[in-house]
Coordinates of C-alpha atoms and ligand atoms in Angstrom, one line a residue:
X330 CA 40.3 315.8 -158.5
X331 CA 44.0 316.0 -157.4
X332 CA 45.0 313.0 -158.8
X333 CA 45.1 312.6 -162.8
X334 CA 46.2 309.6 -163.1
X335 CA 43.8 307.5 -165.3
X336 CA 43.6 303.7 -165.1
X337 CA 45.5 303.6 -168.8
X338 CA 49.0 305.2 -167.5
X339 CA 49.0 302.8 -164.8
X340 CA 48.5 299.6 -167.4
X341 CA 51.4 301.0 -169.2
X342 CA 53.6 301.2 -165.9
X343 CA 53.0 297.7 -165.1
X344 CA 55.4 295.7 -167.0
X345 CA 58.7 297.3 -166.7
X346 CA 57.7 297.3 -162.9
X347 CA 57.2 293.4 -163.1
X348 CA 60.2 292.9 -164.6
X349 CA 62.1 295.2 -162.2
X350 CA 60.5 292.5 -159.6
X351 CA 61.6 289.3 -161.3
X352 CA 65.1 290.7 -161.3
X353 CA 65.3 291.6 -158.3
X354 CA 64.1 288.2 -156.9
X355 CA 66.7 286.5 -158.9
X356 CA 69.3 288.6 -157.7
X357 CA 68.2 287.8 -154.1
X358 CA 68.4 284.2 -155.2
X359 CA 71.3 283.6 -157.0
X360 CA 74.6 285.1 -155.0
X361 CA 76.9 286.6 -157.3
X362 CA 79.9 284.0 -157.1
X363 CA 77.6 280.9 -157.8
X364 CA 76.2 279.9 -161.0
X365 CA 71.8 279.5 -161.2
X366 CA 70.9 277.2 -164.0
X367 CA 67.9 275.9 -164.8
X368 CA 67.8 273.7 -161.6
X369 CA 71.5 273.8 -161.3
X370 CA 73.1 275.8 -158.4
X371 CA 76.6 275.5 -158.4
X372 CA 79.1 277.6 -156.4
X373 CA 81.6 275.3 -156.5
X374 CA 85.5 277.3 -155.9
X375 CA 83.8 280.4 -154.6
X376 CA 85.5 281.0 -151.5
X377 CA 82.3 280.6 -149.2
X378 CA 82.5 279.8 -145.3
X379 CA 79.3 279.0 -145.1
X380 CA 76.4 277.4 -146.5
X381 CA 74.3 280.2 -148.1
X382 CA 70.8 280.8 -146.9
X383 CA 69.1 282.5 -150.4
X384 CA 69.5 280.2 -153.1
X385 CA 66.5 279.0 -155.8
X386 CA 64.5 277.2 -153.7
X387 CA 63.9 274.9 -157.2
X388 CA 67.0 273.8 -156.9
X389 CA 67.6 269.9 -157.5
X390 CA 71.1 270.2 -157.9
X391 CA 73.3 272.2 -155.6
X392 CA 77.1 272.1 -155.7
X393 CA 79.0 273.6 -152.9
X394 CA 82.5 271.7 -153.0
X395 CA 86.3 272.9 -153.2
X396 CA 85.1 275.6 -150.8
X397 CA 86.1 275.9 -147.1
X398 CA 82.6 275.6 -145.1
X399 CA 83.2 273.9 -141.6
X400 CA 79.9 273.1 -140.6
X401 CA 76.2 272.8 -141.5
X402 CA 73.9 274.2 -139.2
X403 CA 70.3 272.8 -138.6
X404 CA 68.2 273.9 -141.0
X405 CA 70.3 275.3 -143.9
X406 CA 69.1 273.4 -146.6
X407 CA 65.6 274.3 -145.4
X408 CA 64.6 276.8 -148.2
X409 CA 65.4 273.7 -151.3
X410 CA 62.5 271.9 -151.0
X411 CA 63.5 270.2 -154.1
X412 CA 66.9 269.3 -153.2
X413 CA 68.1 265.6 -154.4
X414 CA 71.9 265.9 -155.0
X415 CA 74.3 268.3 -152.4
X416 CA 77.8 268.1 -153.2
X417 CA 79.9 269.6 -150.9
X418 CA 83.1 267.4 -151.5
X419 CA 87.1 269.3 -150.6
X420 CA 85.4 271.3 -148.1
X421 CA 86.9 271.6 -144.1
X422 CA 83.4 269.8 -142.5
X423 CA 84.0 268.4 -139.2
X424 CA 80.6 268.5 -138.0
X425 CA 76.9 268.5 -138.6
X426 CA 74.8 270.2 -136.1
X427 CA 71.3 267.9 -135.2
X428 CA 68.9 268.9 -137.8
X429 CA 71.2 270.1 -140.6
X430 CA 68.6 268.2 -143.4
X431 CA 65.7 269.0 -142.0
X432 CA 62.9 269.9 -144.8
X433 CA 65.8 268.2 -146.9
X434 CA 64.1 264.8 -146.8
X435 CA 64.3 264.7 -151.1
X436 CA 68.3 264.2 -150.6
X437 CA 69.3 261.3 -153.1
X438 CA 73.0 262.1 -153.0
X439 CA 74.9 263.7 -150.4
X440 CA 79.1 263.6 -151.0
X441 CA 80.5 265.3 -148.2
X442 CA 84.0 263.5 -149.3
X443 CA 87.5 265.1 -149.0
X444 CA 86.4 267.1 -145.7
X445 CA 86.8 266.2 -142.2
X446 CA 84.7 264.1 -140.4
X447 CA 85.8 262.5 -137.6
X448 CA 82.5 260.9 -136.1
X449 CA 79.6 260.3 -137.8
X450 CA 77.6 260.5 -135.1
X451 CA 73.8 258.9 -135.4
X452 CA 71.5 262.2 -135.5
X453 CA 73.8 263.4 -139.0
X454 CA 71.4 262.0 -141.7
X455 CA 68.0 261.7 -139.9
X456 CA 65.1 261.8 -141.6
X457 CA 66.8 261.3 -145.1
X458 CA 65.0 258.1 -146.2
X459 CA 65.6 258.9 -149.2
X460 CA 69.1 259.2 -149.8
X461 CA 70.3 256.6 -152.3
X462 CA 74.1 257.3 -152.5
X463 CA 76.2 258.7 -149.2
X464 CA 79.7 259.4 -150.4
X465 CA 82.3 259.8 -146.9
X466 CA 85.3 258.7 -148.6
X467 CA 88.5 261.1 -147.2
X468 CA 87.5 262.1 -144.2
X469 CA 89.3 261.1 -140.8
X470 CA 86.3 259.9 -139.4
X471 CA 87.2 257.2 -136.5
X472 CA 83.9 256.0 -135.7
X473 CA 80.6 255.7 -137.0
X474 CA 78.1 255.7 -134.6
X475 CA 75.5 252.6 -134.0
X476 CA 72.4 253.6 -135.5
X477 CA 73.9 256.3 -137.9
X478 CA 72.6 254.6 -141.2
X479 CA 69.1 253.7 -139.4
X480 CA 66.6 255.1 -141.7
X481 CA 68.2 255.6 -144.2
X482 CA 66.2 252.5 -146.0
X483 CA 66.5 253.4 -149.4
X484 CA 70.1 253.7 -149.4
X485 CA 72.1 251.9 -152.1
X486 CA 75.5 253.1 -152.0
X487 CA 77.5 254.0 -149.1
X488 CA 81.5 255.2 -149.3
X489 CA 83.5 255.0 -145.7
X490 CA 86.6 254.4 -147.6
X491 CA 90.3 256.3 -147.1
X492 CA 89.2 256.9 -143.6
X493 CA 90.2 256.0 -139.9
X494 CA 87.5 253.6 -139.1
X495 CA 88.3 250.8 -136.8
X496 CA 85.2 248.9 -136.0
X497 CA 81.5 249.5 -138.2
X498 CA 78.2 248.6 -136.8
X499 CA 77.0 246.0 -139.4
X500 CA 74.7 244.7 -137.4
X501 CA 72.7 247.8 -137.9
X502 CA 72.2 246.6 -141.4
X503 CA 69.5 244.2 -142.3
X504 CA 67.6 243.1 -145.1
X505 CA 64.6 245.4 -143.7
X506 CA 66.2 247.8 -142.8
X507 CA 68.1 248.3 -146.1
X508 CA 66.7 246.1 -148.9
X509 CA 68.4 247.9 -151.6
X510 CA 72.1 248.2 -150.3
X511 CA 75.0 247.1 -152.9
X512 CA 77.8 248.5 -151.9
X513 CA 79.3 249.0 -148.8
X514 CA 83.0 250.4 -149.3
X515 CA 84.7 250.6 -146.2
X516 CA 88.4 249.7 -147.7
X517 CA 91.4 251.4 -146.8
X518 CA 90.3 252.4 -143.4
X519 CA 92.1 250.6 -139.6
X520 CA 90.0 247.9 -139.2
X521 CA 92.3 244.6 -137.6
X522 CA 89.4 242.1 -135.9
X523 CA 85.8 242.5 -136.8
X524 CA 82.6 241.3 -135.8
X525 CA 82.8 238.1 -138.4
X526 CA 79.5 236.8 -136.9
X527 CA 78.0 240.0 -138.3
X528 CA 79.5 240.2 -141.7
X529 CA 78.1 237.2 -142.3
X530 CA 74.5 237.8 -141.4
X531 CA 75.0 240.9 -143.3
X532 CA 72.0 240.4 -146.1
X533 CA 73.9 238.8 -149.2
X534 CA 73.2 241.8 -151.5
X535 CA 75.8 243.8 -149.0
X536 CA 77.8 240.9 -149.2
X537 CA 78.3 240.7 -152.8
X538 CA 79.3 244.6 -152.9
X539 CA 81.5 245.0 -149.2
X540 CA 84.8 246.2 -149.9
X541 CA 87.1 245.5 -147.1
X542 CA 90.6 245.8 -148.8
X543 CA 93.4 247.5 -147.5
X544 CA 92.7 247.4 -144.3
X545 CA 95.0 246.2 -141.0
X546 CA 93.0 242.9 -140.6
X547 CA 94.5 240.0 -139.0
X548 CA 94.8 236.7 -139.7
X549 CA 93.2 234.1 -138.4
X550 CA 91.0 231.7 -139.6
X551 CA 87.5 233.2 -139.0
X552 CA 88.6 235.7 -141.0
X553 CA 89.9 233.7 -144.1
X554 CA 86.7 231.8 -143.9
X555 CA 84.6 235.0 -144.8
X556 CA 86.7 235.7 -147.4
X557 CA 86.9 232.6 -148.6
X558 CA 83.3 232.1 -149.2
X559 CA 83.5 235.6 -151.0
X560 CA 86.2 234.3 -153.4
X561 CA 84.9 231.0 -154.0
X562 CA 81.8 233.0 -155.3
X563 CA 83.9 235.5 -157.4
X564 CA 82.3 238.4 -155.7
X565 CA 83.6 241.2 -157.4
X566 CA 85.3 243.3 -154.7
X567 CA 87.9 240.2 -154.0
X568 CA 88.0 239.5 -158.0
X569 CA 88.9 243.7 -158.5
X570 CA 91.3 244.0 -155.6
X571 CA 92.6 240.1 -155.0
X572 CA 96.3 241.9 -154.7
X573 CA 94.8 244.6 -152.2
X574 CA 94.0 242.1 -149.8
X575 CA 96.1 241.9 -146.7
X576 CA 96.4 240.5 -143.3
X577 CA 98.9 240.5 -140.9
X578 CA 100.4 237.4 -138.8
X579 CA 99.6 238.1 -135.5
X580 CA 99.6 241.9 -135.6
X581 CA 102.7 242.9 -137.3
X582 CA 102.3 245.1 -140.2
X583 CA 105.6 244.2 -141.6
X584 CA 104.6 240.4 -141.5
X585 CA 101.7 241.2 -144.4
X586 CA 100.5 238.4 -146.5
X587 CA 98.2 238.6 -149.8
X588 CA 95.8 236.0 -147.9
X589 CA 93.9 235.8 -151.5
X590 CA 96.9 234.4 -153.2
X591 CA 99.1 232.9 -150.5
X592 CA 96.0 230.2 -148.7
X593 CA 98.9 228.0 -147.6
X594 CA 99.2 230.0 -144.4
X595 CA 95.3 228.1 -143.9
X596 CA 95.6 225.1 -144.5
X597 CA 94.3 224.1 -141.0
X598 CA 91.5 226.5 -141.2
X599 CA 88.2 224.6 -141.7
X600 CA 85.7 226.7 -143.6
X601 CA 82.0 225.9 -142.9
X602 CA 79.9 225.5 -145.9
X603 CA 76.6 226.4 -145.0
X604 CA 75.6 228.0 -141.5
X605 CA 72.7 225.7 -141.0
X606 CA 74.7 222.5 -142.1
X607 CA 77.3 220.9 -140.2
X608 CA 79.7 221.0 -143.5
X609 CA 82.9 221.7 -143.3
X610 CA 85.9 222.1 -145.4
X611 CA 89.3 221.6 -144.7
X612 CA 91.7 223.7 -147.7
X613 CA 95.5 222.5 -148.0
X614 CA 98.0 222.2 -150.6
X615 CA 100.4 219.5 -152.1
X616 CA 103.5 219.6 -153.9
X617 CA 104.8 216.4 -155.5
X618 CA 106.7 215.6 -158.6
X619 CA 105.9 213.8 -161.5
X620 CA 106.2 209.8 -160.6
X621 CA 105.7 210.0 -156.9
X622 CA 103.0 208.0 -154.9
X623 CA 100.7 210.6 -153.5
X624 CA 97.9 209.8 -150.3
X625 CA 95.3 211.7 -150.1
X626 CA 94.1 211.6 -146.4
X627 CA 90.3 212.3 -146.0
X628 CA 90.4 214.0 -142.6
X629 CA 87.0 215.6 -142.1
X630 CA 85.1 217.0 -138.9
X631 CA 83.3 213.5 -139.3
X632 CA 84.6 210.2 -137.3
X633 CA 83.2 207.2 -136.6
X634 CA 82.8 203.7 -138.0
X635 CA 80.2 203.9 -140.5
X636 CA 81.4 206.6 -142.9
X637 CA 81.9 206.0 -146.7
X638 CA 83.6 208.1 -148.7
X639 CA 84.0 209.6 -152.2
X640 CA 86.9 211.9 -154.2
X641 CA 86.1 213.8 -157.0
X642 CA 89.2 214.2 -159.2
X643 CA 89.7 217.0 -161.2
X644 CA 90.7 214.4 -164.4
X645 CA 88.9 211.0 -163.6
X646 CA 85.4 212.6 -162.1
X647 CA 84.5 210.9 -159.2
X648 CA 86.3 207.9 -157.2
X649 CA 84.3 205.6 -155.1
X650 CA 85.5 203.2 -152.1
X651 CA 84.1 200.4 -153.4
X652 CA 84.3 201.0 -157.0
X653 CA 86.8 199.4 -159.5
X654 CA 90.7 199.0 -158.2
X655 CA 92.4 201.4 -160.9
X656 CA 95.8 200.1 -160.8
X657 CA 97.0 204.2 -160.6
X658 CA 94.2 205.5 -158.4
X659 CA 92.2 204.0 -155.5
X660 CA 90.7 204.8 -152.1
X661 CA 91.0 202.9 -149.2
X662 CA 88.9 202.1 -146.4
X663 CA 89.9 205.1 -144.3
X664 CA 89.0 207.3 -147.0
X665 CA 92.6 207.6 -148.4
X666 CA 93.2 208.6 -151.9
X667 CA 96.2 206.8 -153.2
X668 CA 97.7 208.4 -156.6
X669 CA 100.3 205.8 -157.8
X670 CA 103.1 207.5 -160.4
X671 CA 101.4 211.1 -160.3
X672 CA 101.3 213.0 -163.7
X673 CA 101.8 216.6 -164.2
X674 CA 98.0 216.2 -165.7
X675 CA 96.7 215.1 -162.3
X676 CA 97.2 218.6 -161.2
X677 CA 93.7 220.3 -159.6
X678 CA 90.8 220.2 -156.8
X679 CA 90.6 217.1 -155.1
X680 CA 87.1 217.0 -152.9
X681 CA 86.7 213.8 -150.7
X682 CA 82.9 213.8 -149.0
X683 CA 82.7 211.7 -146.0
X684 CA 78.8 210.9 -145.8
X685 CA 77.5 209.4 -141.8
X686 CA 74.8 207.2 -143.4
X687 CA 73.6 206.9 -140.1
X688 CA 73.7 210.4 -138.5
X689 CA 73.2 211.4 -142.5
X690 CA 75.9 214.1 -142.2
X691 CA 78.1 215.0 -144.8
X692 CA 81.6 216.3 -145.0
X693 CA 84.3 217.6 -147.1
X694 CA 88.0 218.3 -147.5
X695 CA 89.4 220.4 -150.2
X696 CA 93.3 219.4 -151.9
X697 CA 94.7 221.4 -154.0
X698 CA 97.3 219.2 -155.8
X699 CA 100.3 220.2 -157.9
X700 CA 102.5 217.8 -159.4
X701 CA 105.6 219.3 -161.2
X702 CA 107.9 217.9 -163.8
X703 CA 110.3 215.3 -162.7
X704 CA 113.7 216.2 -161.9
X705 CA 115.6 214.9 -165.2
X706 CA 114.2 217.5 -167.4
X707 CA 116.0 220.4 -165.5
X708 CA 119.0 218.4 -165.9
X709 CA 118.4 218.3 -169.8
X710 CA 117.8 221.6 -170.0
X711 CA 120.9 222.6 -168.1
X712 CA 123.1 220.3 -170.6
X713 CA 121.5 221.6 -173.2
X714 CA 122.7 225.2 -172.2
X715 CA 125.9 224.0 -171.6
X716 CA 127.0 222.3 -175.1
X717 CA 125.2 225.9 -176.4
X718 CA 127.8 227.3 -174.5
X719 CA 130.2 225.5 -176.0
X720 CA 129.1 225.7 -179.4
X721 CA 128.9 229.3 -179.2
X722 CA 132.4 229.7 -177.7
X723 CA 133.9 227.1 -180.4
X724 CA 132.8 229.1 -182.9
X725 CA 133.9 232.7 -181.4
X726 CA 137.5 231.0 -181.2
X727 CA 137.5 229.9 -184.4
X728 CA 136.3 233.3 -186.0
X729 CA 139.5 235.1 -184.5
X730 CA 141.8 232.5 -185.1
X731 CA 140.6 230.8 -187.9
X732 CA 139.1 233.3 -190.6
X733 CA 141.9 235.7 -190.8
X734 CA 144.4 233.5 -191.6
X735 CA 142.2 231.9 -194.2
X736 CA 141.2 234.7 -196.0
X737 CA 144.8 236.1 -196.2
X738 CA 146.3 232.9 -197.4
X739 CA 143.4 231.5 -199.6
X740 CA 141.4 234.1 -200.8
X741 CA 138.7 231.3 -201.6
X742 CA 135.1 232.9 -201.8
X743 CA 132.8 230.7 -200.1
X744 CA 130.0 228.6 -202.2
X745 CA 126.8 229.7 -201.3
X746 CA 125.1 227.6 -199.0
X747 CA 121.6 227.5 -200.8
X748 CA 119.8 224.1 -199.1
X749 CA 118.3 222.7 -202.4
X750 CA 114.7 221.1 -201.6
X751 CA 115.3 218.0 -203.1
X752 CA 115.7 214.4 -202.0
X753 CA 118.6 213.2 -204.3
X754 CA 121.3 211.7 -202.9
X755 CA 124.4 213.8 -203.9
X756 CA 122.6 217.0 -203.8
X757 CA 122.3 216.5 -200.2
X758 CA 125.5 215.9 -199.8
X759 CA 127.0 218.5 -201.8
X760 CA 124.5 221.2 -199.7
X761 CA 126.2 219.4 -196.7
X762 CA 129.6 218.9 -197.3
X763 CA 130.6 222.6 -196.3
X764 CA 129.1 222.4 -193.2
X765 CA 130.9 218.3 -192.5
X766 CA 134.2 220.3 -193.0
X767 CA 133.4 222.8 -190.6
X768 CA 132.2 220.3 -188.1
X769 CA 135.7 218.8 -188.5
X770 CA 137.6 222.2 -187.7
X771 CA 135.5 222.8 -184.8
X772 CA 135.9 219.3 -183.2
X773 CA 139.9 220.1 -183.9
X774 CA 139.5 223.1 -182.1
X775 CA 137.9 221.5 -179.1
X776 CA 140.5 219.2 -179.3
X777 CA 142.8 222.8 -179.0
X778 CA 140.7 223.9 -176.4
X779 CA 141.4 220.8 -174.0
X780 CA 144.9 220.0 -174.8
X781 CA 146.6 223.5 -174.5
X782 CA 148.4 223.2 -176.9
X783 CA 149.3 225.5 -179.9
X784 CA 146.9 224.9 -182.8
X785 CA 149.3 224.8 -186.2
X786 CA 146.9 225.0 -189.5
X787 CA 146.8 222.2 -192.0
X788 CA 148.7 223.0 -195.0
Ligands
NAG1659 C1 60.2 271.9 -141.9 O1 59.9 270.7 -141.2 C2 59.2 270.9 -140.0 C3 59.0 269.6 -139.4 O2 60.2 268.9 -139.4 C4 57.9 271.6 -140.3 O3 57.2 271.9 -139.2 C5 58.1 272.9 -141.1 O4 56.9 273.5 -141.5 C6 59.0 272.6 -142.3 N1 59.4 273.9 -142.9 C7 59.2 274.2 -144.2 C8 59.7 275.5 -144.6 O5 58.7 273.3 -144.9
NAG1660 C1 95.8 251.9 -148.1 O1 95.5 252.5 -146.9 C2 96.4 253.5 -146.5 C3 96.0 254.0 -145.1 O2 94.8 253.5 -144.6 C4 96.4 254.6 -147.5 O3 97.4 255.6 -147.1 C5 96.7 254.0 -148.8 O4 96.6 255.1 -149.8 C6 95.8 252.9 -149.2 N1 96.2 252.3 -150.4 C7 95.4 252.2 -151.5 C8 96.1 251.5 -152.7 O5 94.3 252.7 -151.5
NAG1661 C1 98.8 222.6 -139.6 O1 98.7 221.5 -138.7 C2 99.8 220.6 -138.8 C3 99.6 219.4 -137.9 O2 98.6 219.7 -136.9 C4 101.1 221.4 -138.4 O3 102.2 220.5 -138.5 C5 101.3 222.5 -139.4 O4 102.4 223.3 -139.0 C6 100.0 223.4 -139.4 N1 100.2 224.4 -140.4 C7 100.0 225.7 -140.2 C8 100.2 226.6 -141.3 O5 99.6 226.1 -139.1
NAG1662 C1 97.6 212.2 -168.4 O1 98.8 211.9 -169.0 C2 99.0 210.5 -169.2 C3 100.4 210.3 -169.9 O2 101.3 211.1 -169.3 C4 97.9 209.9 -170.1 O3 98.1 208.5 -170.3 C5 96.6 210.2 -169.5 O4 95.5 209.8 -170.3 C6 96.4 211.7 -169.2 N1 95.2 211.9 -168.5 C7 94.3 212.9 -168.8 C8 93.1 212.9 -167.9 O5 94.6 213.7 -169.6
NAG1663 C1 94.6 197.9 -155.6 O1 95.4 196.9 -156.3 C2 96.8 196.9 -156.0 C3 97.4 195.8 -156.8 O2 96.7 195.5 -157.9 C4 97.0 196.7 -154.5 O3 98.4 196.8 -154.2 C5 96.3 197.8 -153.7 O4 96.4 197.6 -152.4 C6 94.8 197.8 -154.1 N1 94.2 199.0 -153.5 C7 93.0 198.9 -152.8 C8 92.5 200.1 -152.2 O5 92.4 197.9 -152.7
NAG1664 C1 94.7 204.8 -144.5 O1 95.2 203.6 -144.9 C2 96.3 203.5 -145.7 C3 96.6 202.1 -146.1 O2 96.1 201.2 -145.1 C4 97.5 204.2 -145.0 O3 98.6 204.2 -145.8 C5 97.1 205.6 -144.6 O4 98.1 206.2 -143.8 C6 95.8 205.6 -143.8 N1 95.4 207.0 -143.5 C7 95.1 207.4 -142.4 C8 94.7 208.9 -142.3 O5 95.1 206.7 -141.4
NAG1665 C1 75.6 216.3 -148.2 O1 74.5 216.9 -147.5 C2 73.8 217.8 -148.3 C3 72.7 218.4 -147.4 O2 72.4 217.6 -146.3 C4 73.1 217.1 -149.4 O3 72.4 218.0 -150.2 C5 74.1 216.4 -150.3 O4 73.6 215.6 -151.3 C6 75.0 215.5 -149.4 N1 76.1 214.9 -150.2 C7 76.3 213.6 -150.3 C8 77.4 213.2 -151.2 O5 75.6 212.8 -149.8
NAG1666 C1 96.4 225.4 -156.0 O1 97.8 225.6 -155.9 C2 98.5 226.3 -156.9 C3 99.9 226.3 -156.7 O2 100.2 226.5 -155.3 C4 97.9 227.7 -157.1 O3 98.5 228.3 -158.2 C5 96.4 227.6 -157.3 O4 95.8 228.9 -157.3 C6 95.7 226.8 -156.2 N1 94.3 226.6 -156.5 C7 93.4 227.0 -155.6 C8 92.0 226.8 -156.1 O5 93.6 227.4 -154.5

């Protein structure tokens, strides 16, 4: 026998060689600039061009970002079988080739934000129908392709903002088609005129959670509509960004208004209610001032003969044709609203329905009312400021004319002005007799003041 090697030695032999194997595979896993914890990869900052091909293939959690890869080829995520969040955010990716997630289908989140997209074109995130959160934010993407987010029906969040984008494919999004999305940010991108017919069939989840701020929209009344259905249901992107929301008259940027705060600029807009009912509503504004007679016309989409119509007031509930002739409020035949001698208190919402018995329609129009103070109190206020003036300037004057010569002259300490809380008769007056006196010099010194004349001092 040549060989004396007995089955013992080799036992013994075994383990180091095992553990020579593990390391190795670990080293052939885990490249030297990234970081392999438990199912963490990150190699975030390392200077890599590409993706790498030999990473843990148990991965969930791979971070690539703040390196300077410019594309991802088909396949490269091929090897992660469990891979639900790629982050790959401040990287220089301006394209995808077809196929870059296939055998990636676990993807929940993928940020490719802060890179450089410019179209999203509609093979990019096939076969991820799982992916819950996309995060494009930063790009300069300029279009997004038609059927880019098909399948991707378990999508919840998606994040076009701080981009180029000047038109989106909403209708591509449908309550089948994505039953769980909530937020759709596409803010801050070039959108002027969109598809408004297709925003509003967006499903009403998508709705709730569109962000469309801060873009180059125009205004016009299809427009303001949306929106104003959005506000009137305090959705929260128009709530968080009321300020951020701009259009401009009739295409020029520097003609921007804050259509959220400044609706006078609608007022002849008519906003339907509901799609399926022919409601509408009809939003202006009036100013008036505290006394004046104020009409309230009731001009609806509805006209005819046989319409009857009702106000609700914002401080008297509701105000029927027929009902009792208040001598300060009443509505006439036509559906006026008369408001003899407004008060500041009649501020608010008017609503006036105009109900069709006959063709059993309905309509509405919207005042907002604002009655301000009368006139007279500015005019009060305004003297009052002046005699303060006055006052003040009397008793400047008299400090440098007046108090030197007294104190040089008399010498006569002062009596402390303590107000003593007590009703009788001569205590008030001898709390108030310093001050009488000098009421008398300053109404001398007036006198001064408007004569010109030299003011001698009483001996
Ligand atoms: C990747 O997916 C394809 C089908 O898309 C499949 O044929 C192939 O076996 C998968 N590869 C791995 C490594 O799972
Ligand atoms: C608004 O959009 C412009 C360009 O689209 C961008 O430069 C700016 O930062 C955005 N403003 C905010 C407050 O996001
Ligand atoms: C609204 O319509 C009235 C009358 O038709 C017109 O005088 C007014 O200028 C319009 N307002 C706006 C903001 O267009
Ligand atoms: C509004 O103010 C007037 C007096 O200015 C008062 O008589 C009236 O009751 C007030 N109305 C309401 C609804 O507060
Ligand atoms: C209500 O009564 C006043 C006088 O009492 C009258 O001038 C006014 O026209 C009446 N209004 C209506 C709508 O009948
Ligand atoms: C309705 O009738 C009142 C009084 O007759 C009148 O002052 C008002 O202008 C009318 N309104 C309209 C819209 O015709
Ligand atoms: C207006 O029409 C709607 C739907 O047809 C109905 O629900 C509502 O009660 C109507 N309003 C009035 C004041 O008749
Ligand atoms: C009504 O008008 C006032 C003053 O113009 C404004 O402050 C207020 O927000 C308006 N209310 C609505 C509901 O538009």
């Amino acid at each position: 026998m040549t060989c004396q090697l007995n089955p013992g030695s080799l036992l013994l032999l075994l383990p180091p060689l095992l553990l020579l194997c593990l390391v190795r595979g670990s080293q052939q896993t885990c490249l030297s600039m990234c970081l392999c914890v438990s199912d963490t990869v990150s190699c975030s900052s390392s200077g890599l061009s590409k993706v790498p091909l030999s990473l843990p293939s148990f991965s969930v959690t791979l971070d690539l970002g703040h390196n300077h890869i410019t594309w991802i080829a088909a396949g490269s995520f091929r090897r992660m079988p469990r891979l639900e969040n790629l982050r790959m955010a401040h990287n220089q990716v301006s394209s995808l080739g077809p196929g870059a997630f296939n055998n990636a289908s676990g993807l929940r989140l993928l940020d490719l934000s802060s890179n450089k997209l410019q179209v999203v074109e509609q093979h990019y995130f096939q076969g991820l129908w799982r992916l819950e959160e996309l995060l494009l934010f930063n790009n300069k993407i300029v279009q997004v392709e038609a059927s880019t987010l098909m399948g991707l029906s378990s999508l919840k969040k998606a994040y076009f903002s701080h981009n180029q984008i000047t038109d989106f494919p909403f209708f591509s999004i449908q309550d089948h088609s994505h039953p769980f999305l909530t937020m759709l940010d596409l803010s801050s991108n070039r959108m002027a005129r969109l598809q408004w017919e297709d925003v509003k069939a967006l499903p009403g989840l998508v709705q709730r959670g569109l962000y469309l701020h801060n873009n180059s929209l125009i205004c016009d009344c299809a427009m303001y509509s949306v929106f104003w259905h959005w506000d009137f249901r305090g959705y929260d992107p128009l709530r968080d960004f009321a300020d951020e929301h701009t259009c401009s008259i009739s295409g020029d940027p520097r003609a921007s208004i804050r259509f959220l705060r400044q609706s006078r600029f609608f007022s002849n807009c008519s906003v339907e209610k509901a799609i399926s009912q022919p409601v509408t509503v009809l939003l202006s504004n009036v100013l008036v001032s505290e006394g004046e007679l104020l009409h309230l016309d009731c001009q609806t989409s509805l006209s005819g003969e046989d319409l009857s119509f009702t106000w609700l007031s914002p401080g008297k509930g509701f105000i029927a044709q027929s009902g009792v002739n208040d001598t300060l409020i009443s509505v006439f035949a036509n559906g006026t609203l008369e408001i003899r001698d407004a008060k500041v208190n009649d501020t608010g919402m008017y609503v006036c329905t105009a109900l069709d018995t006959k063709q059993a329609l309905n309509a509405t129009r919207e005042v907002n009312v604002t009655v301000i103070p009368p006139a007279p109190e500015s005019f009060n206020t305004g003297y009052t400021t002046l005699l303060g003036c006055v006052v003040t300037m009397v008793v400047i004057l008299m400090y440098l004319y007046l108090t030197p010569c007294r104190c040089s002259c008399c010498k006569q300490p002062k009596p402390p002005a303590i107000p003593i809380a007590t009703y009788d008769h001569s205590t008030l007056a001898s709390v108030f007799s310093p001050r009488d006196e000098h009421k008398m010099q300053m109404n001398k010194h007036v006198a001064f003041v408007e004569d010109g004349t030299e003011w001698t001092p009483e001996g």
